[in-house]
Amino acid sequence: MRESGEDRRRRILAVVEARGQARVTELAAELTVSVITVRRDVEELARAGRLRRGHGVVRSLVPLRPQPAPAPAGGGPVVLVVPERHAYLTEVLHGARGALEEADVRVVLHPAPQVPGAERTIVERLLADDARGVLVAPRWRTVDAEEADDGWLAAADVPVVLMERRPRPGSALHARDSVCSDHWYGVHLAVTHLLALGHRRIVLAARDDSPTARALRAAFADICAGRPEIEDWTVVLSAPGAGQEPVCDLEPLADVLRAHAATGVIMHGDVDALMLVQQLADAGITVPGGCSVVAYDDVVAALGSTPLTAIAPPKAEVGRLAAELLLERLRGRAGRPARRVAVLPELKVRGSTRSLID
């Protein structure tokens, strides 16, 4: 299948950022396209402020990352523990796996079943089998589940890095390394995009059974309360059975939109968003004609009959950075403070949002 222009420009950007700079002719040869095509792509990336053009040379705006020192040879594997059947974390896993394999560190993946305490059982067994580090994304469907994991996970005697999880302030895990998407910023991008298009009455349709969903709901309430131009906002559940402590009864989204005269919706996550868009169509509300929609995840948002504008958390980057933090610990950098890294999501504008401003 022919590569899209967006994918080609993404590859160009990745090559330039990895090397610091590259010649246009080299890029054309590596991508098997014409020099003219590469020049056009480079011009577009330069206009977007993603890189800098020179005479026949393209330079990165991102400082070249130094090559990490190799991890110590030998020892047990690094363990990746994530909830089973959790598509959101697939890209996180790929990012972490790539960084660890580049450092020649053996990786073992263990999906955790949907059973309370499953992560603890897995991790403790693997630590007894000589695992030397843990990258973990606990399920944490509820706050109680997070509190239950706090003590034993923080007390592990090997390096532990949390992926896409932000420990509660003051908890024992607060002092361990973690890497997470900045979901407050992601919601900020979505709300700001809708406001710029003239939408003043906005609904968030979010799940209630994951740390990400809880972060989105908290961020949405905080942001909307601080934006006086928003006339009305509300939160509904995006799927039946999405949480044990629902923020409200599950109502048909079309009824919620009509009751609040809302013209913009932020939907978490992609699959729920695609299903809810169909529900709106069945109820006579078209997207974007009758309502503008922003999905949150960007895993399959672009595949809808109307490609969905989406917030894209940097999942692969989260996994890569988490693995790099773990590798630093394995190299024995004694005394280095724990780090909580937040990575900013991006807004991908597609066909599901439209302006109300003439």
C-alpha atoms as a printed R data frame, in Angstrom:
    type eleno elety resid chain resno       x       y      z
1   ATOM     1    CA   MET     A     1   0.000   0.000  0.000
2   ATOM     2    CA   ARG     A     2   1.309   3.430 -0.915
3   ATOM     3    CA   GLU     A     3   2.657   5.418  2.018
4   ATOM     4    CA   SER     A     4   0.638   8.515  2.926
5   ATOM     5    CA   GLY     A     5   2.236  11.949  2.993
6   ATOM     6    CA   GLU     A     6   1.661  12.188  6.734
7   ATOM     7    CA   ASP     A     7   3.433   8.881  7.360
8   ATOM     8    CA   ARG     A     8   6.320   9.890  5.073
9   ATOM     9    CA   ARG     A     9   6.769  13.201  6.881
10  ATOM    10    CA   ARG     A    10   6.701  11.366 10.205
11  ATOM    11    CA   ARG     A    11   9.531   9.138  8.969
12  ATOM    12    CA   ILE     A    12  11.533  12.143  7.762
13  ATOM    13    CA   LEU     A    13  11.137  13.812 11.157
14  ATOM    14    CA   ALA     A    14  12.188  10.641 12.992
15  ATOM    15    CA   VAL     A    15  15.341  10.267 10.872
16  ATOM    16    CA   VAL     A    16  16.345  13.915 11.274
17  ATOM    17    CA   GLU     A    17  15.739  13.898 15.044
18  ATOM    18    CA   ALA     A    18  17.712  10.666 15.428
19  ATOM    19    CA   ARG     A    19  20.724  12.005 13.491
20  ATOM    20    CA   GLY     A    20  20.560  15.700 14.249
21  ATOM    21    CA   GLN     A    21  20.628  16.525 10.532
22  ATOM    22    CA   ALA     A    22  20.347  14.848  7.142
23  ATOM    23    CA   ARG     A    23  20.803  15.742  3.484
24  ATOM    24    CA   VAL     A    24  17.713  15.945  1.296
25  ATOM    25    CA   THR     A    25  19.262  13.597 -1.255
26  ATOM    26    CA   GLU     A    26  19.962  11.003  1.441
27  ATOM    27    CA   LEU     A    27  16.375  11.187  2.683
28  ATOM    28    CA   ALA     A    28  15.040  10.748 -0.837
29  ATOM    29    CA   ALA     A    29  17.193   7.663 -1.363
30  ATOM    30    CA   GLU     A    30  16.225   6.094  1.971
31  ATOM    31    CA   LEU     A    31  12.509   6.738  1.474
32  ATOM    32    CA   THR     A    32  12.664   5.742 -2.247
33  ATOM    33    CA   VAL     A    33  10.911   8.922 -3.357
34  ATOM    34    CA   SER     A    34  12.017  11.865 -5.478
35  ATOM    35    CA   VAL     A    35  14.095  14.736 -4.158
36  ATOM    36    CA   ILE     A    36  11.233  17.073 -5.081
37  ATOM    37    CA   THR     A    37   8.832  15.105 -2.881
38  ATOM    38    CA   VAL     A    38  11.225  15.275  0.064
39  ATOM    39    CA   ARG     A    39  11.732  19.020 -0.454
40  ATOM    40    CA   ARG     A    40   7.963  19.572 -0.348
41  ATOM    41    CA   ASP     A    41   7.667  17.494  2.819
42  ATOM    42    CA   VAL     A    42  10.573  19.348  4.411
43  ATOM    43    CA   GLU     A    43   9.015  22.717  3.549
44  ATOM    44    CA   GLU     A    44   5.747  21.667  5.192
45  ATOM    45    CA   LEU     A    45   7.524  20.423  8.325
46  ATOM    46    CA   ALA     A    46   9.557  23.639  8.476
47  ATOM    47    CA   ARG     A    47   6.395  25.764  8.196
48  ATOM    48    CA   ALA     A    48   4.923  23.758 11.062
49  ATOM    49    CA   GLY     A    49   8.013  24.487 13.159
50  ATOM    50    CA   ARG     A    50   9.054  20.819 13.361
51  ATOM    51    CA   LEU     A    51  12.537  21.193 11.804
52  ATOM    52    CA   ARG     A    52  14.885  23.735 10.189
53  ATOM    53    CA   ARG     A    53  15.885  23.858  6.514
54  ATOM    54    CA   GLY     A    54  19.353  24.654  5.179
55  ATOM    55    CA   HIS     A    55  20.914  24.533  1.718
56  ATOM    56    CA   GLY     A    56  20.307  20.879  0.853
57  ATOM    57    CA   VAL     A    57  20.369  19.973  4.550
58  ATOM    58    CA   VAL     A    58  17.604  19.448  7.101
59  ATOM    59    CA   ARG     A    59  18.360  20.037 10.791
60  ATOM    60    CA   SER     A    60  16.459  18.923 13.875
61  ATOM    61    CA   LEU     A    61  15.081  21.379 16.415
62  ATOM    62    CA   VAL     A    62  15.375  18.691 19.102
63  ATOM    63    CA   PRO     A    63  18.776  18.292 20.813
64  ATOM    64    CA   LEU     A    64  20.431  15.062 19.773
65  ATOM    65    CA   ARG     A    65  19.982  12.523 22.538
66  ATOM    66    CA   PRO     A    66  23.305  11.005 23.658
67  ATOM    67    CA   GLN     A    67  23.623   7.284 23.137
68  ATOM    68    CA   PRO     A    68  23.060   5.493 26.446
69  ATOM    69    CA   ALA     A    69  25.826   3.434 27.948
70  ATOM    70    CA   PRO     A    70  25.209  -0.281 27.640
71  ATOM    71    CA   ALA     A    71  23.380  -1.957 30.491
72  ATOM    72    CA   PRO     A    72  25.404  -4.389 32.551
73  ATOM    73    CA   ALA     A    73  25.696  -7.787 30.940
74  ATOM    74    CA   GLY     A    74  24.116 -10.844 32.488
75  ATOM    75    CA   GLY     A    75  21.465 -10.961 35.170
76  ATOM    76    CA   GLY     A    76  17.808 -11.773 34.919
77  ATOM    77    CA   PRO     A    77  15.219 -10.253 32.609
78  ATOM    78    CA   VAL     A    78  13.260  -7.042 32.877
79  ATOM    79    CA   VAL     A    79   9.584  -7.813 33.411
80  ATOM    80    CA   LEU     A    80   6.751  -5.950 31.685
81  ATOM    81    CA   VAL     A    81   3.454  -6.304 33.574
82  ATOM    82    CA   VAL     A    82   0.264  -4.866 32.061
83  ATOM    83    CA   PRO     A    83  -3.445  -5.696 32.259
84  ATOM    84    CA   GLU     A    84  -4.602  -8.357 29.828
85  ATOM    85    CA   ARG     A    85  -6.812  -7.232 26.911
86  ATOM    86    CA   HIS     A    86  -5.751  -3.609 27.284
87  ATOM    87    CA   ALA     A    87  -5.288  -2.241 23.750
88  ATOM    88    CA   TYR     A    88  -4.373   1.246 24.972
89  ATOM    89    CA   LEU     A    89  -1.079  -0.033 26.385
90  ATOM    90    CA   THR     A    90   0.034  -1.927 23.260
91  ATOM    91    CA   GLU     A    91   2.037   1.028 21.920
92  ATOM    92    CA   VAL     A    92   3.510   1.615 25.386
93  ATOM    93    CA   LEU     A    93   4.773  -1.973 25.372
94  ATOM    94    CA   HIS     A    94   6.324  -1.588 21.924
95  ATOM    95    CA   GLY     A    95   8.155   1.568 22.997
96  ATOM    96    CA   ALA     A    96   9.531  -0.068 26.145
97  ATOM    97    CA   ARG     A    97  10.465  -3.287 24.384
98  ATOM    98    CA   GLY     A    98  12.385  -1.452 21.657
99  ATOM    99    CA   ALA     A    99  14.487   0.527 24.131
100 ATOM   100    CA   LEU     A   100  15.302  -2.551 26.216
101 ATOM   101    CA   GLU     A   101  16.199  -4.717 23.235
102 ATOM   102    CA   GLU     A   102  18.490  -1.980 21.877
103 ATOM   103    CA   ALA     A   103  20.324  -2.174 25.225
104 ATOM   104    CA   ASP     A   104  20.530  -5.973 24.838
105 ATOM   105    CA   VAL     A   105  18.339  -6.568 27.890
106 ATOM   106    CA   ARG     A   106  16.053  -9.601 27.885
107 ATOM   107    CA   VAL     A   107  12.369  -8.731 28.202
108 ATOM   108    CA   VAL     A   108   9.586 -10.913 29.578
109 ATOM   109    CA   LEU     A   109   5.933  -9.857 29.158
110 ATOM   110    CA   HIS     A   110   3.329 -10.954 31.704
111 ATOM   111    CA   PRO     A   111  -0.297  -9.846 31.133
112 ATOM   112    CA   ALA     A   112  -2.128  -9.598 34.467
113 ATOM   113    CA   PRO     A   113  -5.602 -11.181 34.555
114 ATOM   114    CA   GLN     A   114  -8.622  -9.237 35.805
115 ATOM   115    CA   VAL     A   115  -8.267 -10.530 39.353
116 ATOM   116    CA   PRO     A   116  -7.601  -8.329 42.404
117 ATOM   117    CA   GLY     A   117  -3.938  -8.522 43.392
118 ATOM   118    CA   ALA     A   118  -2.861 -10.252 40.154
119 ATOM   119    CA   GLU     A   119   0.077  -7.891 39.585
120 ATOM   120    CA   ARG     A   120   1.496  -8.575 43.043
121 ATOM   121    CA   THR     A   121   1.403 -12.340 42.549
122 ATOM   122    CA   ILE     A   122   3.162 -12.077 39.181
123 ATOM   123    CA   VAL     A   123   5.844  -9.612 40.271
124 ATOM   124    CA   GLU     A   124   6.721 -11.394 43.497
125 ATOM   125    CA   ARG     A   125   7.053 -14.736 41.686
126 ATOM   126    CA   LEU     A   126   9.303 -13.230 39.009
127 ATOM   127    CA   LEU     A   127  11.460 -11.419 41.538
128 ATOM   128    CA   ALA     A   128  12.009 -14.749 43.243
129 ATOM   129    CA   ASP     A   129  13.117 -16.069 39.826
130 ATOM   130    CA   ASP     A   130  15.846 -13.389 39.513
131 ATOM   131    CA   ALA     A   131  14.087 -10.642 37.544
132 ATOM   132    CA   ARG     A   132  16.220  -7.494 37.841
133 ATOM   133    CA   GLY     A   133  13.690  -4.788 37.074
134 ATOM   134    CA   VAL     A   134   9.980  -4.165 36.616
135 ATOM   135    CA   LEU     A   135   8.036  -1.952 34.220
136 ATOM   136    CA   VAL     A   136   4.421  -2.063 35.335
137 ATOM   137    CA   ALA     A   137   1.064  -0.515 34.478
138 ATOM   138    CA   PRO     A   138  -1.279  -1.746 37.241
139 ATOM   139    CA   ARG     A   139  -4.950  -2.038 36.332
140 ATOM   140    CA   TRP     A   140  -6.129   0.183 39.223
141 ATOM   141    CA   ARG     A   141  -9.815   0.150 38.299
142 ATOM   142    CA   THR     A   142 -10.543   1.966 41.569
143 ATOM   143    CA   VAL     A   143  -8.711   4.188 44.038
144 ATOM   144    CA   ASP     A   144  -8.914   1.351 46.575
145 ATOM   145    CA   ALA     A   145  -7.006  -0.926 44.169
146 ATOM   146    CA   GLU     A   146  -4.257   1.689 43.854
147 ATOM   147    CA   GLU     A   147  -3.996   2.020 47.617
148 ATOM   148    CA   ALA     A   148  -3.742  -1.761 47.968
149 ATOM   149    CA   ASP     A   149  -0.727  -1.849 45.631
150 ATOM   150    CA   ASP     A   150   1.008   1.132 47.175
151 ATOM   151    CA   GLY     A   151   3.087  -0.482 49.908
152 ATOM   152    CA   TRP     A   152   4.334  -3.729 48.380
153 ATOM   153    CA   LEU     A   153   5.161  -2.234 44.977
154 ATOM   154    CA   ALA     A   154   7.030   0.716 46.480
155 ATOM   155    CA   ALA     A   155   9.002  -1.673 48.698
156 ATOM   156    CA   ALA     A   156  10.285  -3.873 45.842
157 ATOM   157    CA   ASP     A   157  14.063  -4.315 46.109
158 ATOM   158    CA   VAL     A   158  14.672  -3.968 42.343
159 ATOM   159    CA   PRO     A   159  14.156  -0.911 40.125
160 ATOM   160    CA   VAL     A   160  10.457  -0.328 39.399
161 ATOM   161    CA   VAL     A   161   9.047   2.200 36.916
162 ATOM   162    CA   LEU     A   162   5.326   2.865 36.557
163 ATOM   163    CA   MET     A   163   4.035   3.336 33.001
164 ATOM   164    CA   GLU     A   164   0.977   5.500 32.244
165 ATOM   165    CA   ARG     A   165   0.164   5.639 35.926
166 ATOM   166    CA   ARG     A   166   0.509   8.694 38.164
167 ATOM   167    CA   PRO     A   167   0.782   7.736 41.859
168 ATOM   168    CA   ARG     A   168  -1.230   9.740 44.357
169 ATOM   169    CA   PRO     A   169   0.679  12.636 45.940
170 ATOM   170    CA   GLY     A   170   2.159  11.567 49.257
171 ATOM   171    CA   SER     A   171   1.788   7.839 48.599
172 ATOM   172    CA   ALA     A   172   4.725   5.445 48.942
173 ATOM   173    CA   LEU     A   173   4.818   5.075 45.147
174 ATOM   174    CA   HIS     A   174   5.147   8.835 44.814
175 ATOM   175    CA   ALA     A   175   8.866   8.319 45.501
176 ATOM   176    CA   ARG     A   176   9.355   5.786 42.682
177 ATOM   177    CA   ASP     A   177  10.064   6.525 39.000
178 ATOM   178    CA   SER     A   178   7.040   6.958 36.745
179 ATOM   179    CA   VAL     A   179   6.297   8.082 33.191
180 ATOM   180    CA   CYS     A   180   2.826   9.157 32.151
181 ATOM   181    CA   SER     A   181   1.017  11.096 29.455
182 ATOM   182    CA   ASP     A   182  -0.022  14.540 30.674
183 ATOM   183    CA   HIS     A   183  -3.763  13.943 30.383
184 ATOM   184    CA   TRP     A   184  -4.614  17.371 31.814
185 ATOM   185    CA   TYR     A   185  -2.833  18.884 28.837
186 ATOM   186    CA   GLY     A   186  -4.607  16.473 26.469
187 ATOM   187    CA   VAL     A   187  -8.019  17.596 27.745
188 ATOM   188    CA   HIS     A   188  -6.828  21.207 27.550
189 ATOM   189    CA   LEU     A   189  -6.032  20.692 23.850
190 ATOM   190    CA   ALA     A   190  -9.462  19.185 23.193
191 ATOM   191    CA   VAL     A   191 -11.390  21.904 25.042
192 ATOM   192    CA   THR     A   192  -9.332  24.709 23.510
193 ATOM   193    CA   HIS     A   193  -9.875  23.266 20.012
194 ATOM   194    CA   LEU     A   194 -13.644  23.173 20.495
195 ATOM   195    CA   LEU     A   195 -13.724  26.680 21.977
196 ATOM   196    CA   ALA     A   196 -11.705  28.030 19.037
197 ATOM   197    CA   LEU     A   197 -14.406  26.624 16.735
198 ATOM   198    CA   GLY     A   198 -17.138  28.458 18.666
199 ATOM   199    CA   HIS     A   199 -18.456  25.615 20.824
200 ATOM   200    CA   ARG     A   200 -19.540  26.850 24.245
201 ATOM   201    CA   ARG     A   201 -21.552  23.887 25.553
202 ATOM   202    CA   ILE     A   202 -19.410  20.751 25.847
203 ATOM   203    CA   VAL     A   203 -19.899  17.193 27.107
204 ATOM   204    CA   LEU     A   204 -17.238  14.696 28.190
205 ATOM   205    CA   ALA     A   205 -18.216  11.055 27.655
206 ATOM   206    CA   ALA     A   206 -15.652   9.070 29.636
207 ATOM   207    CA   ARG     A   207 -15.218   5.673 31.182
208 ATOM   208    CA   ASP     A   208 -14.863   5.308 34.941
209 ATOM   209    CA   ASP     A   209 -12.754   2.173 35.254
210 ATOM   210    CA   SER     A   210  -9.152   3.259 34.680
211 ATOM   211    CA   PRO     A   211  -6.619   5.808 35.958
212 ATOM   212    CA   THR     A   212  -6.721   7.515 32.553
213 ATOM   213    CA   ALA     A   213 -10.500   7.944 32.702
214 ATOM   214    CA   ARG     A   214 -10.337   9.380 36.208
215 ATOM   215    CA   ALA     A   215  -7.576  11.775 35.150
216 ATOM   216    CA   LEU     A   216  -9.644  12.934 32.161
217 ATOM   217    CA   ARG     A   217 -12.732  13.590 34.271
218 ATOM   218    CA   ALA     A   218 -10.773  15.543 36.874
219 ATOM   219    CA   ALA     A   219  -8.957  17.573 34.211
220 ATOM   220    CA   PHE     A   220 -12.192  18.330 32.336
221 ATOM   221    CA   ALA     A   221 -13.908  19.632 35.478
222 ATOM   222    CA   ASP     A   222 -10.870  21.732 36.409
223 ATOM   223    CA   ILE     A   223 -10.454  23.232 32.933
224 ATOM   224    CA   CYS     A   224 -14.140  23.966 32.361
225 ATOM   225    CA   ALA     A   225 -14.457  25.617 35.766
226 ATOM   226    CA   GLY     A   226 -11.620  27.953 34.820
227 ATOM   227    CA   ARG     A   227 -12.915  28.924 31.350
228 ATOM   228    CA   PRO     A   228 -15.698  31.532 31.748
229 ATOM   229    CA   GLU     A   229 -16.515  31.358 28.030
230 ATOM   230    CA   ILE     A   230 -17.901  27.841 28.550
231 ATOM   231    CA   GLU     A   231 -21.638  28.255 29.086
232 ATOM   232    CA   ASP     A   232 -22.383  24.686 30.139
233 ATOM   233    CA   TRP     A   233 -20.505  21.418 30.607
234 ATOM   234    CA   THR     A   234 -21.290  17.970 31.932
235 ATOM   235    CA   VAL     A   235 -19.829  14.465 32.206
236 ATOM   236    CA   VAL     A   236 -21.513  11.182 31.256
237 ATOM   237    CA   LEU     A   237 -20.360   7.577 31.121
238 ATOM   238    CA   SER     A   238 -19.238   6.420 27.694
239 ATOM   239    CA   ALA     A   239 -20.157   2.739 28.039
240 ATOM   240    CA   PRO     A   240 -22.470   0.498 30.092
241 ATOM   241    CA   GLY     A   241 -20.752  -0.931 33.146
242 ATOM   242    CA   ALA     A   242 -17.824   1.414 32.663
243 ATOM   243    CA   GLY     A   243 -17.354   1.931 36.367
244 ATOM   244    CA   GLN     A   244 -18.311   0.831 39.834
245 ATOM   245    CA   GLU     A   245 -18.926   4.399 40.994
246 ATOM   246    CA   PRO     A   246 -20.557   6.126 37.988
247 ATOM   247    CA   VAL     A   247 -20.536   9.892 37.895
248 ATOM   248    CA   CYS     A   248 -24.134   9.754 36.684
249 ATOM   249    CA   ASP     A   249 -26.637   7.301 35.275
250 ATOM   250    CA   LEU     A   250 -25.853   6.098 31.781
251 ATOM   251    CA   GLU     A   251 -28.112   8.107 29.468
252 ATOM   252    CA   PRO     A   252 -28.279   8.023 25.659
253 ATOM   253    CA   LEU     A   253 -25.725  10.587 24.540
254 ATOM   254    CA   ALA     A   254 -28.164  12.164 22.089
255 ATOM   255    CA   ASP     A   255 -30.550  12.905 24.986
256 ATOM   256    CA   VAL     A   256 -27.720  14.474 27.000
257 ATOM   257    CA   LEU     A   257 -26.703  16.685 24.085
258 ATOM   258    CA   ARG     A   258 -30.264  17.880 23.559
259 ATOM   259    CA   ALA     A   259 -30.861  18.481 27.275
260 ATOM   260    CA   HIS     A   260 -27.734  20.652 27.491
261 ATOM   261    CA   ALA     A   261 -27.927  22.109 23.959
262 ATOM   262    CA   ALA     A   262 -24.348  20.890 23.619
263 ATOM   263    CA   THR     A   263 -22.550  21.139 20.278
264 ATOM   264    CA   GLY     A   264 -19.198  19.571 21.204
265 ATOM   265    CA   VAL     A   265 -18.256  16.212 22.750
266 ATOM   266    CA   ILE     A   266 -14.962  14.755 23.952
267 ATOM   267    CA   MET     A   267 -15.136  10.945 23.945
268 ATOM   268    CA   HIS     A   268 -12.861   8.455 25.720
269 ATOM   269    CA   GLY     A   269 -11.720   6.113 24.185
270 ATOM   270    CA   ASP     A   270 -11.644   5.501 20.438
271 ATOM   271    CA   VAL     A   271 -13.856   2.423 20.207
272 ATOM   272    CA   ASP     A   272 -16.470   3.948 22.495
273 ATOM   273    CA   ALA     A   273 -16.229   7.146 20.445
274 ATOM   274    CA   LEU     A   274 -16.912   5.331 17.172
275 ATOM   275    CA   MET     A   275 -19.879   3.540 18.730
276 ATOM   276    CA   LEU     A   276 -21.278   6.740 20.223
277 ATOM   277    CA   VAL     A   277 -20.959   8.544 16.880
278 ATOM   278    CA   GLN     A   278 -23.115   5.795 15.362
279 ATOM   279    CA   GLN     A   279 -25.625   6.192 18.193
280 ATOM   280    CA   LEU     A   280 -25.812   9.906 17.459
281 ATOM   281    CA   ALA     A   281 -26.386   9.209 13.760
282 ATOM   282    CA   ASP     A   282 -29.190   6.787 14.613
283 ATOM   283    CA   ALA     A   283 -30.758   9.543 16.722
284 ATOM   284    CA   GLY     A   284 -30.540  12.046 13.854
285 ATOM   285    CA   ILE     A   285 -27.474  13.954 15.064
286 ATOM   286    CA   THR     A   286 -24.782  14.006 12.397
287 ATOM   287    CA   VAL     A   287 -21.045  14.463 12.983
288 ATOM   288    CA   PRO     A   288 -19.806  17.124 12.503
289 ATOM   289    CA   GLY     A   289 -22.994  18.784 11.182
290 ATOM   290    CA   GLY     A   290 -25.021  18.449 14.371
291 ATOM   291    CA   CYS     A   291 -22.183  17.901 16.794
292 ATOM   292    CA   SER     A   292 -18.388  18.134 16.772
293 ATOM   293    CA   VAL     A   293 -16.528  15.173 18.269
294 ATOM   294    CA   VAL     A   294 -12.996  14.840 19.660
295 ATOM   295    CA   ALA     A   295 -11.880  11.300 20.537
296 ATOM   296    CA   TYR     A   296  -9.294  10.630 23.213
297 ATOM   297    CA   ASP     A   297  -6.731   7.878 22.441
298 ATOM   298    CA   ASP     A   298  -6.163   7.984 18.656
299 ATOM   299    CA   VAL     A   299  -5.694   4.248 18.247
300 ATOM   300    CA   VAL     A   300  -8.453   3.724 15.651
301 ATOM   301    CA   ALA     A   301 -10.067   7.189 15.579
302 ATOM   302    CA   ALA     A   302  -8.932   7.820 11.996
303 ATOM   303    CA   LEU     A   303 -10.740   4.692 10.762
304 ATOM   304    CA   GLY     A   304 -14.297   5.946 11.309
305 ATOM   305    CA   SER     A   305 -16.579   6.641  8.348
306 ATOM   306    CA   THR     A   306 -15.963  10.222  9.420
307 ATOM   307    CA   PRO     A   307 -12.325  10.238 10.612
308 ATOM   308    CA   LEU     A   308 -12.358  11.552 14.161
309 ATOM   309    CA   THR     A   309 -10.369  14.505 15.384
310 ATOM   310    CA   ALA     A   310  -8.429  13.034 18.293
311 ATOM   311    CA   ILE     A   311  -6.076  13.644 21.173
312 ATOM   312    CA   ALA     A   312  -3.091  11.296 20.774
313 ATOM   313    CA   PRO     A   313  -1.259  10.454 24.012
314 ATOM   314    CA   PRO     A   314   2.419   9.697 23.234
315 ATOM   315    CA   LYS     A   315   2.118   6.045 24.257
316 ATOM   316    CA   ALA     A   316   5.236   4.676 22.527
317 ATOM   317    CA   GLU     A   317   7.309   7.538 23.939
318 ATOM   318    CA   VAL     A   318   5.984   6.802 27.427
319 ATOM   319    CA   GLY     A   319   7.178   3.197 27.118
320 ATOM   320    CA   ARG     A   320  10.572   4.213 25.736
321 ATOM   321    CA   LEU     A   321  11.215   6.782 28.453
322 ATOM   322    CA   ALA     A   322  10.106   4.349 31.171
323 ATOM   323    CA   ALA     A   323  12.562   1.759 29.854
324 ATOM   324    CA   GLU     A   324  15.360   4.359 29.770
325 ATOM   325    CA   LEU     A   325  14.682   5.316 33.405
326 ATOM   326    CA   LEU     A   326  14.856   1.656 34.349
327 ATOM   327    CA   LEU     A   327  18.111   1.193 32.425
328 ATOM   328    CA   GLU     A   328  19.656   4.099 34.313
329 ATOM   329    CA   ARG     A   329  18.770   2.380 37.577
330 ATOM   330    CA   LEU     A   330  20.243  -0.896 36.341
331 ATOM   331    CA   ARG     A   331  23.506   0.890 35.491
332 ATOM   332    CA   GLY     A   332  23.817   1.735 39.154
333 ATOM   333    CA   ARG     A   333  23.524   5.532 39.205
334 ATOM   334    CA   ALA     A   334  23.389   5.653 42.994
335 ATOM   335    CA   GLY     A   335  21.725   8.625 44.638
336 ATOM   336    CA   ARG     A   336  19.805   9.837 41.603
337 ATOM   337    CA   PRO     A   337  16.437  11.237 42.723
338 ATOM   338    CA   ALA     A   338  13.270   9.553 41.527
339 ATOM   339    CA   ARG     A   339  11.638  11.201 38.531
340 ATOM   340    CA   ARG     A   340   8.027  11.714 37.511
341 ATOM   341    CA   VAL     A   341   8.031  12.330 33.772
342 ATOM   342    CA   ALA     A   342   4.966  13.801 32.022
343 ATOM   343    CA   VAL     A   343   4.835  13.628 28.208
344 ATOM   344    CA   LEU     A   344   2.506  15.926 26.271
345 ATOM   345    CA   PRO     A   345  -0.233  14.529 23.986
346 ATOM   346    CA   GLU     A   346  -0.930  15.960 20.511
347 ATOM   347    CA   LEU     A   347  -4.096  17.130 18.757
348 ATOM   348    CA   LYS     A   348  -4.861  15.426 15.423
349 ATOM   349    CA   VAL     A   349  -7.460  17.472 13.535
350 ATOM   350    CA   ARG     A   350  -9.625  15.437 11.146
351 ATOM   351    CA   GLY     A   351 -13.166  15.582  9.858
352 ATOM   352    CA   SER     A   352 -15.316  15.288 12.986
353 ATOM   353    CA   THR     A   353 -15.055  18.901 14.191
354 ATOM   354    CA   ARG     A   354 -16.350  22.022 12.474
355 ATOM   355    CA   SER     A   355 -16.530  25.718 13.202
356 ATOM   356    CA   LEU     A   356 -19.714  27.430 14.376
357 ATOM   357    CA   ILE     A   357 -18.194  30.817 13.625
358 ATOM   358    CA   ASP     A   358 -19.304  32.434 10.359
